[in-house]
Short mmCIF file of C-alpha atoms in Angstrom, two decimals:
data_model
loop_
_atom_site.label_atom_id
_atom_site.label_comp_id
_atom_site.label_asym_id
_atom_site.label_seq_id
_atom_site.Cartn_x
_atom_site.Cartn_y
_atom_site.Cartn_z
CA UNK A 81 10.28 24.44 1.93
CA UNK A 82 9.29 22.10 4.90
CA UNK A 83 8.12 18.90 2.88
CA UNK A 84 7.23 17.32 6.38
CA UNK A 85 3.38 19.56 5.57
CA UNK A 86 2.46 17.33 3.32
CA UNK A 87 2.13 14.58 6.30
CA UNK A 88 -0.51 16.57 7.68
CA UNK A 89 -2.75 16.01 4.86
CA UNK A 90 -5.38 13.20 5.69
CA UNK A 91 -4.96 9.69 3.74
CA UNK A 92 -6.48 6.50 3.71
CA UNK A 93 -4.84 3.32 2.65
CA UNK A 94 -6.46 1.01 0.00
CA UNK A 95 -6.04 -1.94 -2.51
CA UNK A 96 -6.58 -0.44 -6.27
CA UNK A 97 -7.31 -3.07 -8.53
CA UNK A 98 -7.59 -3.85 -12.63
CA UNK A 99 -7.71 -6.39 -15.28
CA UNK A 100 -6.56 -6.40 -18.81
CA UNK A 101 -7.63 -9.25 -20.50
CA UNK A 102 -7.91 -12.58 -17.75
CA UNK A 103 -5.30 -11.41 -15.35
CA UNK A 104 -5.80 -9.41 -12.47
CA UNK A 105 -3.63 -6.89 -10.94
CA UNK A 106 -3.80 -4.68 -7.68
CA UNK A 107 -1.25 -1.99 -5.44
CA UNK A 108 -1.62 -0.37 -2.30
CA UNK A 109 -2.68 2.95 -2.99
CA UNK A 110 -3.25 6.46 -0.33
CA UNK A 111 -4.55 9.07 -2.68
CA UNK A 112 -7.88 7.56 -3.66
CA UNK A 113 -11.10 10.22 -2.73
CA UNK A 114 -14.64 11.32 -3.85
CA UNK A 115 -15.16 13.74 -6.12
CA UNK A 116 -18.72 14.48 -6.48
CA UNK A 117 -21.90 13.05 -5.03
CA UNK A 118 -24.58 13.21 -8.19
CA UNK A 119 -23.59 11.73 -9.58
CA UNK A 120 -21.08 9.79 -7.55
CA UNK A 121 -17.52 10.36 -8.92
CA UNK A 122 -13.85 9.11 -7.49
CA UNK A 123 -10.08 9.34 -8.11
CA UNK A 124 -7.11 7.43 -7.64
CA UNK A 125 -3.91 8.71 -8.57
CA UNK A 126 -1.25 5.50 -10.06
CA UNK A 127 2.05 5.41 -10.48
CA UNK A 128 2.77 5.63 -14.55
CA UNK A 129 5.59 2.50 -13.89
CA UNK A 130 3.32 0.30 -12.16
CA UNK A 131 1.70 -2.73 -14.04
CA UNK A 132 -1.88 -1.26 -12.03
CA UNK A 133 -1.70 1.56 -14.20
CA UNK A 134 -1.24 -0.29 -17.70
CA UNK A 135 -4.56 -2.76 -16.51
CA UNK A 136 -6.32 0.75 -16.00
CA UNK A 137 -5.57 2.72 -19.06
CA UNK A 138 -6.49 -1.14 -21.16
CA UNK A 139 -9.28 -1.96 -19.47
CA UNK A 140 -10.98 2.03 -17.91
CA UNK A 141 -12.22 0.38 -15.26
CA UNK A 142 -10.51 -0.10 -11.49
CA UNK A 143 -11.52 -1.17 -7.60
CA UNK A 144 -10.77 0.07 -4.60
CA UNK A 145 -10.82 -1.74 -1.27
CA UNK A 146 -11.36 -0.15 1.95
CA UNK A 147 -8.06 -1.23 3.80
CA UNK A 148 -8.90 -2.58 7.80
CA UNK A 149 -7.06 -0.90 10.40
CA UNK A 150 -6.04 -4.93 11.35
CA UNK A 151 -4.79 -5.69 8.29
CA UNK A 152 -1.60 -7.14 8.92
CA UNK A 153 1.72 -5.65 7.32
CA UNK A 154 2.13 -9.00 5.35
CA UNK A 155 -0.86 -8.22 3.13
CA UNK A 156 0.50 -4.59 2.43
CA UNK A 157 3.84 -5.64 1.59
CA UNK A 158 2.26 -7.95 -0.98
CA UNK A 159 0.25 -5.48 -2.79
CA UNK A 160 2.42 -2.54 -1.82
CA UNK A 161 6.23 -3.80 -2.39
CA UNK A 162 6.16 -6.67 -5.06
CA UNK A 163 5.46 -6.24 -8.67
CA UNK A 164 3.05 -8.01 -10.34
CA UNK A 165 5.42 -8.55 -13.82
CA UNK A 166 7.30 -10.61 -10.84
CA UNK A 167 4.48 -12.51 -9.13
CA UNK A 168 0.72 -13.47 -9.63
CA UNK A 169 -0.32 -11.16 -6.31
CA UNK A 170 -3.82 -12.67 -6.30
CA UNK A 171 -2.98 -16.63 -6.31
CA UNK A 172 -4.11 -16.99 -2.39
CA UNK A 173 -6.00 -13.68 -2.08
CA UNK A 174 -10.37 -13.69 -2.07
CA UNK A 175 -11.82 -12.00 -4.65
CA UNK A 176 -14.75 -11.57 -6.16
CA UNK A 177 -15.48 -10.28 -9.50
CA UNK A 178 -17.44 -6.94 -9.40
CA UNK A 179 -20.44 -5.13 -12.11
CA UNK A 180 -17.52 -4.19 -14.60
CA UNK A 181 -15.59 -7.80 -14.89
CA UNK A 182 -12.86 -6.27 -12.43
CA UNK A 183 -11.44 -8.11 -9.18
CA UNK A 184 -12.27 -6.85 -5.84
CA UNK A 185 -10.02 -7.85 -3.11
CA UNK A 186 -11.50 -8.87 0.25
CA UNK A 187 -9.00 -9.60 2.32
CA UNK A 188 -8.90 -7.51 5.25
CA UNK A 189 -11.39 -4.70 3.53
CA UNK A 190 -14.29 -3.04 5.13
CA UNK A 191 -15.76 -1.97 2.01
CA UNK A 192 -15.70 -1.70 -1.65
CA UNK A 193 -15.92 1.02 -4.74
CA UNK A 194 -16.06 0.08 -8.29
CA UNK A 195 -15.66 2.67 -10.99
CA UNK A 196 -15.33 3.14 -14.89
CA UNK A 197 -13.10 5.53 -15.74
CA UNK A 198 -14.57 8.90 -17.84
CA UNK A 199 -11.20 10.97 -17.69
CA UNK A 200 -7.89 11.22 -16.12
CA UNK A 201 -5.13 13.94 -15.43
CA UNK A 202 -1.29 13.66 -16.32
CA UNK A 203 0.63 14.73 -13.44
CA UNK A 204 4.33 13.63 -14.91
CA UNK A 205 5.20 10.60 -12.69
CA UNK A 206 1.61 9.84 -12.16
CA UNK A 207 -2.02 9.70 -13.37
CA UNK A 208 -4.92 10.40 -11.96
CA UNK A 209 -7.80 8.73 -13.65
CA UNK A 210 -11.41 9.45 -12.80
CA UNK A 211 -14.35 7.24 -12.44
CA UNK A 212 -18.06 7.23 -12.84
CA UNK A 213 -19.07 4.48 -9.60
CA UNK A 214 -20.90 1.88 -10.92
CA UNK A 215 -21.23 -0.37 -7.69
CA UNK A 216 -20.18 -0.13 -3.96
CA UNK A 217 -21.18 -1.67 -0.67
CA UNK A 218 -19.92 -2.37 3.19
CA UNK A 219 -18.22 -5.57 4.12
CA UNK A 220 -17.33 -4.84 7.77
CA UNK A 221 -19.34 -2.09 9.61
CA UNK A 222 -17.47 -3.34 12.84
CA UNK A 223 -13.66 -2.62 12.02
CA UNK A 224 -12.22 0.94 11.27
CA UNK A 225 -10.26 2.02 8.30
CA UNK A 226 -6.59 1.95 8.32
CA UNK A 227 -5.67 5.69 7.70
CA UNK A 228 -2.22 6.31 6.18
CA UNK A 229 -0.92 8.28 9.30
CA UNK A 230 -1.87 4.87 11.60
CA UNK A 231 0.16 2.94 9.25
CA UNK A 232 3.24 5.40 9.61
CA UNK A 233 2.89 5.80 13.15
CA UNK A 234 1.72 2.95 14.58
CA UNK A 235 2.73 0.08 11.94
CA UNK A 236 5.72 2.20 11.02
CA UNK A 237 4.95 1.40 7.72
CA UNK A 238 6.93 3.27 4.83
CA UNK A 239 5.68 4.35 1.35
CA UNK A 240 6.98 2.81 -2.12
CA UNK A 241 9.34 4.80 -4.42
CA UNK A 242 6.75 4.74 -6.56
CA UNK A 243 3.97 5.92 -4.05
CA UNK A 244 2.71 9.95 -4.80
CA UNK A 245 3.80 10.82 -0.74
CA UNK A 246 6.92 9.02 -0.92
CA UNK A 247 9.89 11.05 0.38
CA UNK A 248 13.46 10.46 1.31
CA UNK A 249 14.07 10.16 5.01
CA UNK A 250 16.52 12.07 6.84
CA UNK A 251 19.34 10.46 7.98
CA UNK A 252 19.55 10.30 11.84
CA UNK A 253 22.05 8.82 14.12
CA UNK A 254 20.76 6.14 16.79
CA UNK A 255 22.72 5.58 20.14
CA UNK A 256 21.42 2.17 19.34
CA UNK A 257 21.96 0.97 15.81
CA UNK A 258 18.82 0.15 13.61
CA UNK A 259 18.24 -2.01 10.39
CA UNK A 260 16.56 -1.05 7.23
CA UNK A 261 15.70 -3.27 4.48
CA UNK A 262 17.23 -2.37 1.24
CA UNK A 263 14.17 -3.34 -0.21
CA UNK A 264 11.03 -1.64 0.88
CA UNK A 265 12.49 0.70 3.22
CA UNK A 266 11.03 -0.68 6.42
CA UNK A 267 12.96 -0.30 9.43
CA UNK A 268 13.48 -2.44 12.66
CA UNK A 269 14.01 -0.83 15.60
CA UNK A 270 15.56 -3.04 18.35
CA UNK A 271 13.40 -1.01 21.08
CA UNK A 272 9.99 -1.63 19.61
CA UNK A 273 10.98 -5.10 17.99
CA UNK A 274 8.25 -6.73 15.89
CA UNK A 275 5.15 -7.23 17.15
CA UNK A 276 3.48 -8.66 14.45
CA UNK A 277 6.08 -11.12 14.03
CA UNK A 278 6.00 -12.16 17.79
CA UNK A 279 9.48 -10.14 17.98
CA UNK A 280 9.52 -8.87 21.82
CA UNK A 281 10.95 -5.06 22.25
CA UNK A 282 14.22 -4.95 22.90
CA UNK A 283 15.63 -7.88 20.95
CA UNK A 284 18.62 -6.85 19.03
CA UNK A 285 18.96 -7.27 14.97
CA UNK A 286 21.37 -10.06 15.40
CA UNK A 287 19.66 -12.24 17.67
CA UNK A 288 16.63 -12.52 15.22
CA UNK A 289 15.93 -15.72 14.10
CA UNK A 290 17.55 -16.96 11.17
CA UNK A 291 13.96 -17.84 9.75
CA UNK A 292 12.69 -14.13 10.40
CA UNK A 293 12.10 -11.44 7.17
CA UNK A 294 10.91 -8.44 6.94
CA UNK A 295 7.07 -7.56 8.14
CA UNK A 296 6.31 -5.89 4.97
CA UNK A 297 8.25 -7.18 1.68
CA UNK A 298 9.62 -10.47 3.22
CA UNK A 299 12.89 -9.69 2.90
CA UNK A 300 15.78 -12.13 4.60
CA UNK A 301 17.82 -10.11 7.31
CA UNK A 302 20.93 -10.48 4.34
CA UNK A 303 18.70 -7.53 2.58
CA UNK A 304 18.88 -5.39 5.70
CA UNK A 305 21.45 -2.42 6.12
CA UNK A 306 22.71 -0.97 9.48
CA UNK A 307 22.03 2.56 9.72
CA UNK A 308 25.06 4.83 10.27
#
């Protein structure tokens, strides 16, 4: 069985978000789609160990951001690599509180869907709860959506453990060595540097400034493993 079908399959890339009680919690999330139009109906599949899903099954209710193809890798390793039992994820993010009390984030979205949830599907490791929309609206009609094959190919982005898609890489062997972070999985590659970090191509692991972390979790280089 050749696994590498599944990348074929069209996602999107997206900030799901909850509440249970006054706090807020959100994840980066790619299987979020429609399911019917009358009335208007979505899905989101969750990880069963992330704190996104407890807010959801408390609360039935959830948000989904429409993800900008700018959106730097910063802002997904927030919502996409750190848990929110560890951090308060929304302390310097803009929100605004939707029709059904949860927060929508709007940083770097180009639009919003707000649902309350009227049944859900165990799928082992995950759930995938259903909603009935109850609000939605465009933010940016300028900017395009990221799509999760842009972030793989052109952010080089990787998914969580704990992401639906996620999948073990392959190990390969580099004439020139590359880094990964132990972390999040992210790794730098000497030829294409790191752009979004003002890292020219070409600049080796070790001459990376001391100050420099990873573009996605913010990792130190000490978290970083040289790939054999």
């Amino acid at each position: 069985m050749d696994k590498a079908a599944f990348y074929k399959l069209s996602y999107g890339l997206y900030v799901v978000s909850s509440r249970k009680d006054n706090q807020f919690n959100g994840q980066i999330a790619n299987t979020h789609f429609q399911v019917t139009s009358e009335p208007p109906t979505v899905a989101v599949c969750i990880n069963k160990q992330n704190l996104t899903h407890e807010y959801i099954q408390t609360s039935r209710k959830f948000a989904v951001s429409v993800i900008s193809r700018s959106a730097p890798m910063q802002f997904i390793g927030l919502l996409g690599f750190k848990c929110g039992r560890d951090i308060n994820k929304f302390k310097n993010l803009n929100v605004k509180i939707g029709e059904t009390g949860v927060p929508i984030v709007l940083n770097n979205a180009i639009a919003y869907i707000e649902a309350k949830v009227i049944n859900q599907m165990d799928c082992g490791s995950h759930t995938i709860f259903v909603g009935r929309v109850q609000d939605c609206g465009i933010l940016k009609d300028d900017e395009e959506p990221m799509t999760y094959a842009y972030y793989h190919e052109v952010k080089r982005g990787k998914a969580p453990k704990t992401a639906p898609t996620y999948q073990e890489a392959p190990k390969k062997v580099e004439r020139e060595a590359r880094y990964t972070c132990s972390v999040c999985g992210y790794v730098y590659d000497p030829k294409k540097g790191d752009p979004d970090n003002s890292i020219e191509p070409g600049t080796k692991f070790e001459n990376l400034p001391a100050e420099w972390t990873c573009t996605i979790c913010g990792a130190d280089k000490s978290q970083f493993e040289k790939e054999l």
